[in-house]
XYZ file of C-alpha atoms in Angstrom:
441
model
C 52.106 130.157 89.726
C 52.552 128.183 86.513
C 55.334 130.532 85.398
C 57.117 130.136 88.744
C 56.911 126.327 88.510
C 58.231 126.369 84.946
C 61.140 128.587 85.998
C 61.986 126.266 88.915
C 61.861 123.248 86.617
C 64.129 125.072 84.148
C 66.645 125.851 86.908
C 66.543 122.258 88.190
C 67.046 120.806 84.722
C 69.959 123.137 83.983
C 71.556 122.410 87.356
C 71.284 118.677 86.699
C 72.753 119.129 83.225
C 75.687 121.192 84.523
C 76.323 118.713 87.352
C 76.345 115.831 84.886
C 78.778 117.711 82.653
C 81.107 118.410 85.606
C 81.066 114.745 86.653
C 81.871 113.666 83.102
C 84.776 116.115 82.819
C 86.151 115.075 86.221
C 86.211 111.394 85.192
C 87.996 112.064 81.894
C 91.387 110.338 81.845
C 92.698 113.076 79.564
C 91.705 115.817 82.001
C 93.068 113.862 84.949
C 96.470 113.290 83.347
C 96.811 116.926 82.270
C 95.813 118.046 85.786
C 98.375 115.757 87.429
C 101.195 117.117 85.266
C 100.014 120.666 85.974
C 100.182 120.004 89.737
C 103.524 118.219 89.364
C 104.988 121.385 87.836
C 104.016 123.268 91.000
C 105.613 120.587 93.197
C 108.835 121.025 91.213
C 108.686 124.777 91.889
C 108.380 124.091 95.618
C 111.399 121.773 95.490
C 113.496 124.418 93.740
C 112.351 127.128 96.162
C 113.202 125.245 99.352
C 116.034 123.021 98.080
C 114.800 120.119 100.203
C 114.175 116.489 99.138
C 110.723 115.396 97.992
C 108.864 112.764 99.996
C 105.683 111.151 98.652
C 102.808 110.554 101.042
C 101.484 107.238 99.791
C 99.547 106.610 97.696
C 98.343 109.928 96.330
C 101.542 111.957 96.666
C 103.569 109.625 94.447
C 101.578 110.648 91.351
C 102.799 114.247 91.525
C 106.550 113.566 91.618
C 108.874 112.258 88.940
C 110.119 108.936 90.427
C 113.691 110.104 89.870
C 113.038 112.962 92.314
C 111.454 110.889 95.105
C 113.873 110.586 98.006
C 111.556 108.724 100.374
C 107.916 107.836 100.926
C 105.698 107.826 104.020
C 102.268 106.666 105.144
C 100.285 109.413 106.860
C 96.538 108.852 106.620
C 93.977 111.651 106.477
C 91.643 109.517 108.590
C 93.964 110.077 111.574
C 93.230 113.784 111.202
C 89.474 113.692 110.626
C 87.507 115.924 112.987
C 86.752 114.045 116.205
C 88.779 111.010 115.066
C 92.271 112.396 115.660
C 94.966 109.858 116.320
C 98.663 109.063 116.379
C 99.159 105.843 114.435
C 101.311 103.244 116.165
C 101.225 100.990 113.092
C 102.521 103.797 110.857
C 105.260 105.380 112.965
C 107.167 106.687 109.923
C 110.333 107.030 112.014
C 112.380 106.005 108.953
C 111.783 109.570 107.734
C 114.023 110.939 110.502
C 117.105 109.663 108.642
C 116.186 111.698 105.560
C 115.377 114.751 107.681
C 118.704 114.476 109.526
C 120.739 114.162 106.306
C 119.062 117.071 104.542
C 117.962 119.422 107.314
C 114.286 118.964 106.449
C 111.951 117.525 103.809
C 109.013 118.372 101.555
C 106.075 115.960 101.935
C 103.707 115.947 98.958
C 100.008 115.064 99.025
C 96.745 116.318 97.555
C 93.010 116.379 98.129
C 89.820 116.538 96.156
C 87.270 119.331 95.897
C 85.946 121.170 98.905
C 89.212 121.351 100.846
C 92.291 123.534 100.689
C 94.577 120.748 101.908
C 94.197 117.106 103.005
C 93.774 116.309 106.701
C 97.012 114.321 106.493
C 98.902 117.583 105.960
C 96.813 119.898 108.127
C 96.530 117.607 111.185
C 97.979 114.070 110.952
C 101.581 115.139 110.270
C 101.459 118.093 112.708
C 100.329 115.598 115.381
C 103.263 113.341 114.451
C 105.708 116.254 114.702
C 104.355 117.315 118.101
C 104.428 113.793 119.565
C 108.004 113.146 118.418
C 109.161 116.558 119.648
C 107.659 116.028 123.103
C 108.760 112.383 123.388
C 112.321 112.849 122.129
C 113.181 116.432 123.077
C 110.724 117.244 125.847
C 109.600 120.456 124.151
C 107.932 121.774 121.032
C 104.703 123.524 120.083
C 101.713 122.031 118.266
C 101.192 123.899 115.003
C 98.251 123.747 112.603
C 97.311 125.962 109.622
C 94.734 128.534 110.850
C 93.010 128.631 107.457
C 92.271 124.884 107.665
C 91.990 124.025 111.385
C 89.878 126.015 113.841
C 91.222 127.151 117.212
C 88.662 124.902 118.920
C 89.749 121.795 117.023
C 93.405 122.629 117.603
C 92.754 122.905 121.351
C 90.957 119.545 121.437
C 93.869 117.839 119.688
C 96.373 119.420 122.091
C 94.542 117.835 125.026
C 95.209 114.389 123.531
C 98.939 114.883 122.913
C 100.141 113.826 126.419
C 98.543 110.375 126.147
C 100.075 109.772 122.697
C 103.482 110.887 123.961
C 103.179 108.511 126.926
C 102.206 105.601 124.654
C 105.081 106.361 122.278
C 107.575 106.344 125.151
C 106.255 102.977 126.366
C 106.989 101.187 123.077
C 110.527 100.044 123.930
C 112.011 101.942 120.999
C 115.597 103.156 121.003
C 114.607 106.722 121.822
C 118.193 107.905 122.113
C 118.964 106.813 118.538
C 115.900 108.706 117.313
C 116.792 111.730 119.453
C 120.276 111.987 117.935
C 118.770 112.339 114.458
C 116.913 115.477 115.510
C 120.145 117.161 116.667
C 118.174 118.862 119.458
C 116.008 120.688 116.906
C 112.220 120.268 116.882
C 110.287 119.279 113.788
C 108.109 122.114 112.547
C 105.465 121.926 109.814
C 105.276 124.622 107.138
C 102.306 124.576 104.762
C 102.517 125.323 101.056
C 99.654 125.331 98.536
C 99.428 126.628 94.944
C 98.128 129.892 96.463
C 101.212 130.322 98.651
C 104.092 132.714 98.154
C 107.280 130.801 97.386
C 110.648 132.189 98.524
C 112.928 133.465 95.767
C 115.984 132.067 97.540
C 116.146 128.873 99.621
C 115.493 129.887 103.250
C 117.711 128.764 106.123
C 116.263 127.321 109.316
C 118.515 127.552 112.349
C 116.123 126.747 115.197
C 114.026 123.891 113.793
C 113.860 121.201 111.124
C 111.315 122.246 108.475
C 108.694 119.744 107.372
C 107.276 121.493 104.303
C 103.779 120.119 103.714
C 102.987 120.651 100.052
C 99.427 120.356 98.756
C 99.911 119.745 95.042
C 96.432 120.656 93.795
C 94.795 124.057 93.653
C 91.416 124.451 95.355
C 88.786 125.279 92.699
C 85.025 125.673 92.843
C 83.162 122.376 92.316
C 86.542 120.648 92.004
C 86.941 121.485 88.302
C 88.045 124.514 86.308
C 88.194 124.961 82.543
C 91.644 125.887 81.257
C 93.272 126.171 77.867
C 92.863 122.795 76.202
C 91.538 120.807 79.168
C 89.386 120.833 82.293
C 91.481 121.028 85.482
C 90.475 118.483 88.156
C 91.459 119.164 91.767
C 93.140 116.147 93.383
C 93.144 114.365 90.031
C 95.183 111.374 91.248
C 92.670 110.381 93.930
C 90.823 107.106 93.331
C 92.593 106.442 90.038
C 90.835 103.064 89.821
C 87.660 104.952 88.879
C 89.113 106.667 85.813
C 92.134 104.567 84.730
C 92.506 101.400 86.771
C 95.520 100.162 84.758
C 97.485 103.372 85.189
C 100.180 103.621 87.869
C 102.540 106.477 88.808
C 105.468 104.620 87.228
C 103.606 104.038 83.955
C 102.503 107.680 83.927
C 106.008 109.083 84.423
C 107.849 106.533 82.279
C 105.569 107.524 79.399
C 105.022 111.172 80.305
C 106.139 112.598 76.953
C 103.492 110.580 75.137
C 100.691 110.833 77.706
C 101.100 114.621 78.019
C 100.171 115.153 74.375
C 96.861 117.006 74.214
C 95.496 115.495 70.994
C 94.655 112.053 72.419
C 91.019 111.241 73.178
C 90.000 109.337 76.306
C 89.520 106.145 74.298
C 92.957 106.454 72.706
C 94.535 107.080 76.098
C 92.885 103.997 77.600
C 94.259 101.895 74.727
C 97.730 103.384 75.168
C 97.691 102.791 78.924
C 96.636 99.177 78.404
C 99.607 98.596 76.082
C 101.959 100.374 78.493
C 100.746 98.260 81.405
C 101.529 94.986 79.596
C 105.046 96.213 78.837
C 105.490 97.446 82.415
C 104.585 94.056 83.924
C 106.997 92.229 81.607
C 109.757 94.717 82.380
C 109.168 94.501 86.152
C 109.525 90.719 86.077
C 112.841 91.003 84.228
C 114.435 93.574 86.562
C 112.835 92.593 89.860
C 115.363 92.506 92.684
C 115.313 90.880 96.080
C 113.481 93.000 98.626
C 114.066 91.686 102.144
C 114.536 93.386 105.495
C 115.745 91.737 108.672
C 113.830 92.662 111.816
C 116.848 92.954 114.072
C 117.865 91.413 116.393
C 115.568 88.503 115.411
C 116.051 85.927 112.642
C 112.834 87.115 110.993
C 112.933 88.755 107.576
C 110.060 90.467 105.758
C 110.012 90.700 101.972
C 108.064 91.086 98.788
C 107.179 87.964 96.849
C 108.927 87.965 93.496
C 111.796 86.783 91.361
C 114.268 86.454 94.220
C 116.660 83.922 92.684
C 118.563 81.759 95.165
C 116.992 82.594 98.505
C 119.352 82.066 101.472
C 116.703 81.182 104.070
C 116.005 77.969 105.979
C 112.274 78.687 106.268
C 110.112 80.632 103.808
C 106.472 81.581 104.381
C 104.888 82.731 101.107
C 101.521 84.501 101.431
C 101.237 85.649 97.824
C 97.908 85.340 96.072
C 99.829 83.848 93.140
C 102.152 81.543 95.095
C 102.799 78.056 93.735
C 100.406 75.541 95.270
C 103.223 73.329 96.490
C 106.385 74.738 98.011
C 109.587 72.938 98.844
C 110.205 71.073 102.078
C 111.138 74.328 103.817
C 108.454 76.511 102.197
C 105.065 77.187 103.790
C 102.534 78.388 101.220
C 99.291 80.105 102.177
C 97.587 82.006 99.376
C 95.847 85.176 100.532
C 93.756 87.413 98.277
C 94.719 91.074 98.159
C 92.756 93.531 100.284
C 90.387 93.109 103.205
C 89.340 89.596 102.209
C 92.915 88.371 102.526
C 93.344 90.177 105.838
C 90.272 88.451 107.245
C 91.294 85.080 105.789
C 94.641 85.463 107.540
C 92.978 84.939 110.912
C 91.620 81.546 109.853
C 94.923 80.638 108.163
C 97.230 81.382 111.095
C 96.696 78.043 112.923
C 97.695 76.130 109.767
C 100.714 78.377 109.154
C 101.854 78.055 112.771
C 101.440 74.274 112.871
C 103.667 73.916 109.786
C 106.136 76.431 111.163
C 106.368 74.541 114.468
C 107.718 71.490 112.615
C 110.435 73.502 110.843
C 111.325 75.886 113.679
C 114.785 76.069 115.187
C 116.362 79.075 117.001
C 119.247 79.310 114.528
C 117.164 79.273 111.321
C 116.674 82.392 109.189
C 112.995 82.914 108.352
C 111.629 84.910 105.394
C 107.944 85.918 105.322
C 106.726 87.334 102.002
C 103.521 88.703 100.512
C 102.664 90.521 97.292
C 103.205 93.996 98.766
C 105.932 93.141 101.245
C 104.206 95.383 103.766
C 100.880 93.854 104.809
C 100.211 90.117 105.351
C 103.916 89.423 105.853
C 103.943 91.965 108.683
C 100.980 90.275 110.368
C 102.626 86.839 110.322
C 106.014 88.251 111.369
C 104.309 89.964 114.300
C 102.739 86.679 115.426
C 106.061 84.818 115.179
C 107.886 87.631 116.964
C 105.421 87.521 119.853
C 105.319 83.727 120.178
C 108.923 82.703 119.525
C 111.056 85.623 120.710
C 111.820 87.305 123.994
C 111.351 91.016 124.500
C 115.050 91.465 123.671
C 114.715 89.567 120.371
C 116.277 86.267 121.469
C 114.697 83.259 119.757
C 113.066 80.598 121.944
C 113.317 76.882 121.074
C 109.567 76.524 121.633
C 106.774 79.069 121.474
C 105.649 80.873 124.592
C 102.435 79.914 126.309
C 102.008 83.265 128.030
C 99.074 85.560 127.284
C 99.794 88.486 124.992
C 98.246 91.841 125.858
C 97.781 94.794 123.516
C 100.725 96.743 124.929
C 103.135 93.847 124.338
C 101.851 93.361 120.793
C 102.170 97.101 120.105
C 105.769 97.083 121.355
C 106.688 94.173 119.085
C 104.974 95.875 116.147
C 107.105 98.960 116.808
C 110.244 96.850 116.265
C 108.957 95.970 112.814
C 107.596 99.307 111.583
C 110.762 101.173 112.603
C 113.002 98.823 110.592
C 111.045 98.361 107.364
C 108.811 100.798 105.553
C 105.532 98.927 105.851
C 101.832 99.733 105.879
C 99.904 96.812 107.392
C 96.157 97.248 107.169
C 94.026 97.496 110.279
C 92.271 94.265 109.268
C 95.602 92.398 109.049
C 96.689 93.594 112.490
C 93.263 92.772 113.911
C 93.683 89.194 112.659
C 97.126 88.948 114.259
C 95.877 90.450 117.529
C 92.862 88.149 117.634
C 95.090 85.086 117.227
C 97.609 86.223 119.831
C 94.973 87.184 122.392
C 92.720 84.161 121.935
């Protein structure tokens, strides 16, 4: 009995020691960087095999592609594909991708996932749902495809039952469906899955009957999420949660300094010091070359942009929501500082009455209005949505005074569709909840 207990204790201690070692290796910035470049080499192989443009699924996918090779980016969330939580996101329509697909006859969308999975739910379910909904809504036909090695027949069947309601909701959004339909050229979108275990064609294939959406999982699935290789420990999905292993590192810093960061002789401490120096230089350089980033939400007078060094701004009203905005704006500038993340999204709800009261004083139907935030895709979208609902007709004509009519969820969703189809944005759920709560109160 004593021998058995000692053996069990020995096994437990060794298991704990091995687990600790694996966790340490997986958090190593050196191992993570080497793993990312290893996966990026595979992504490049996929691009050469299919001869289609690379599209980064934000935020993870951007790490695995040289910025010079990124044609477009999209926002497809794995949470919309989680088992039992399937959904078609009406705040992330990603219809801007249709232009790239139409020009090139297809695309390669890059993403990754951590240990325990062959591919992320965004690639195995979220994007296939998107393809099926657009095919049915725009063309009236098209199958729902999922990878059999990642999605069971039962789960696939359950998702298929939900497709009609998503198609109906998509059609009700007052989008220019004919303009979207033309981009498809009467060909359905069809997902094709590629992982590091896949066979890659020797010659670029041709697709006559459909538009290929090649869904590329950059990372190889390995046991326990790590695998020892020559000179480093490979980490599956190394770019995930980069804040935990190198919070100052960004995809741009990584790729702009790839020749230095790829060198194997650096220790973790040396890499952290290098990254810190690179980040300071990157910020200074960004400030010097920053360009205006504004998009008009046609046919309105509302513009959405990213707060920055915009120079002479040709707008009669500016609403600046940056966390770092100057405390006092000019006579035509409304300043409301919002912290990044969920806190700022929640604070937006309490700030909207103040923003709207100041806007009411400045408002005129012929004035051009710019709404900015630090990302250019979150808080600014929430405020633009509120202004669009209150001061514009369904057709986009500006009213002299705001409407007093009650806003329902369908109306708000339709107005949001105008925005997300004209600018590549990713408003958080919390931001949209704040806007909805204000409009429906």
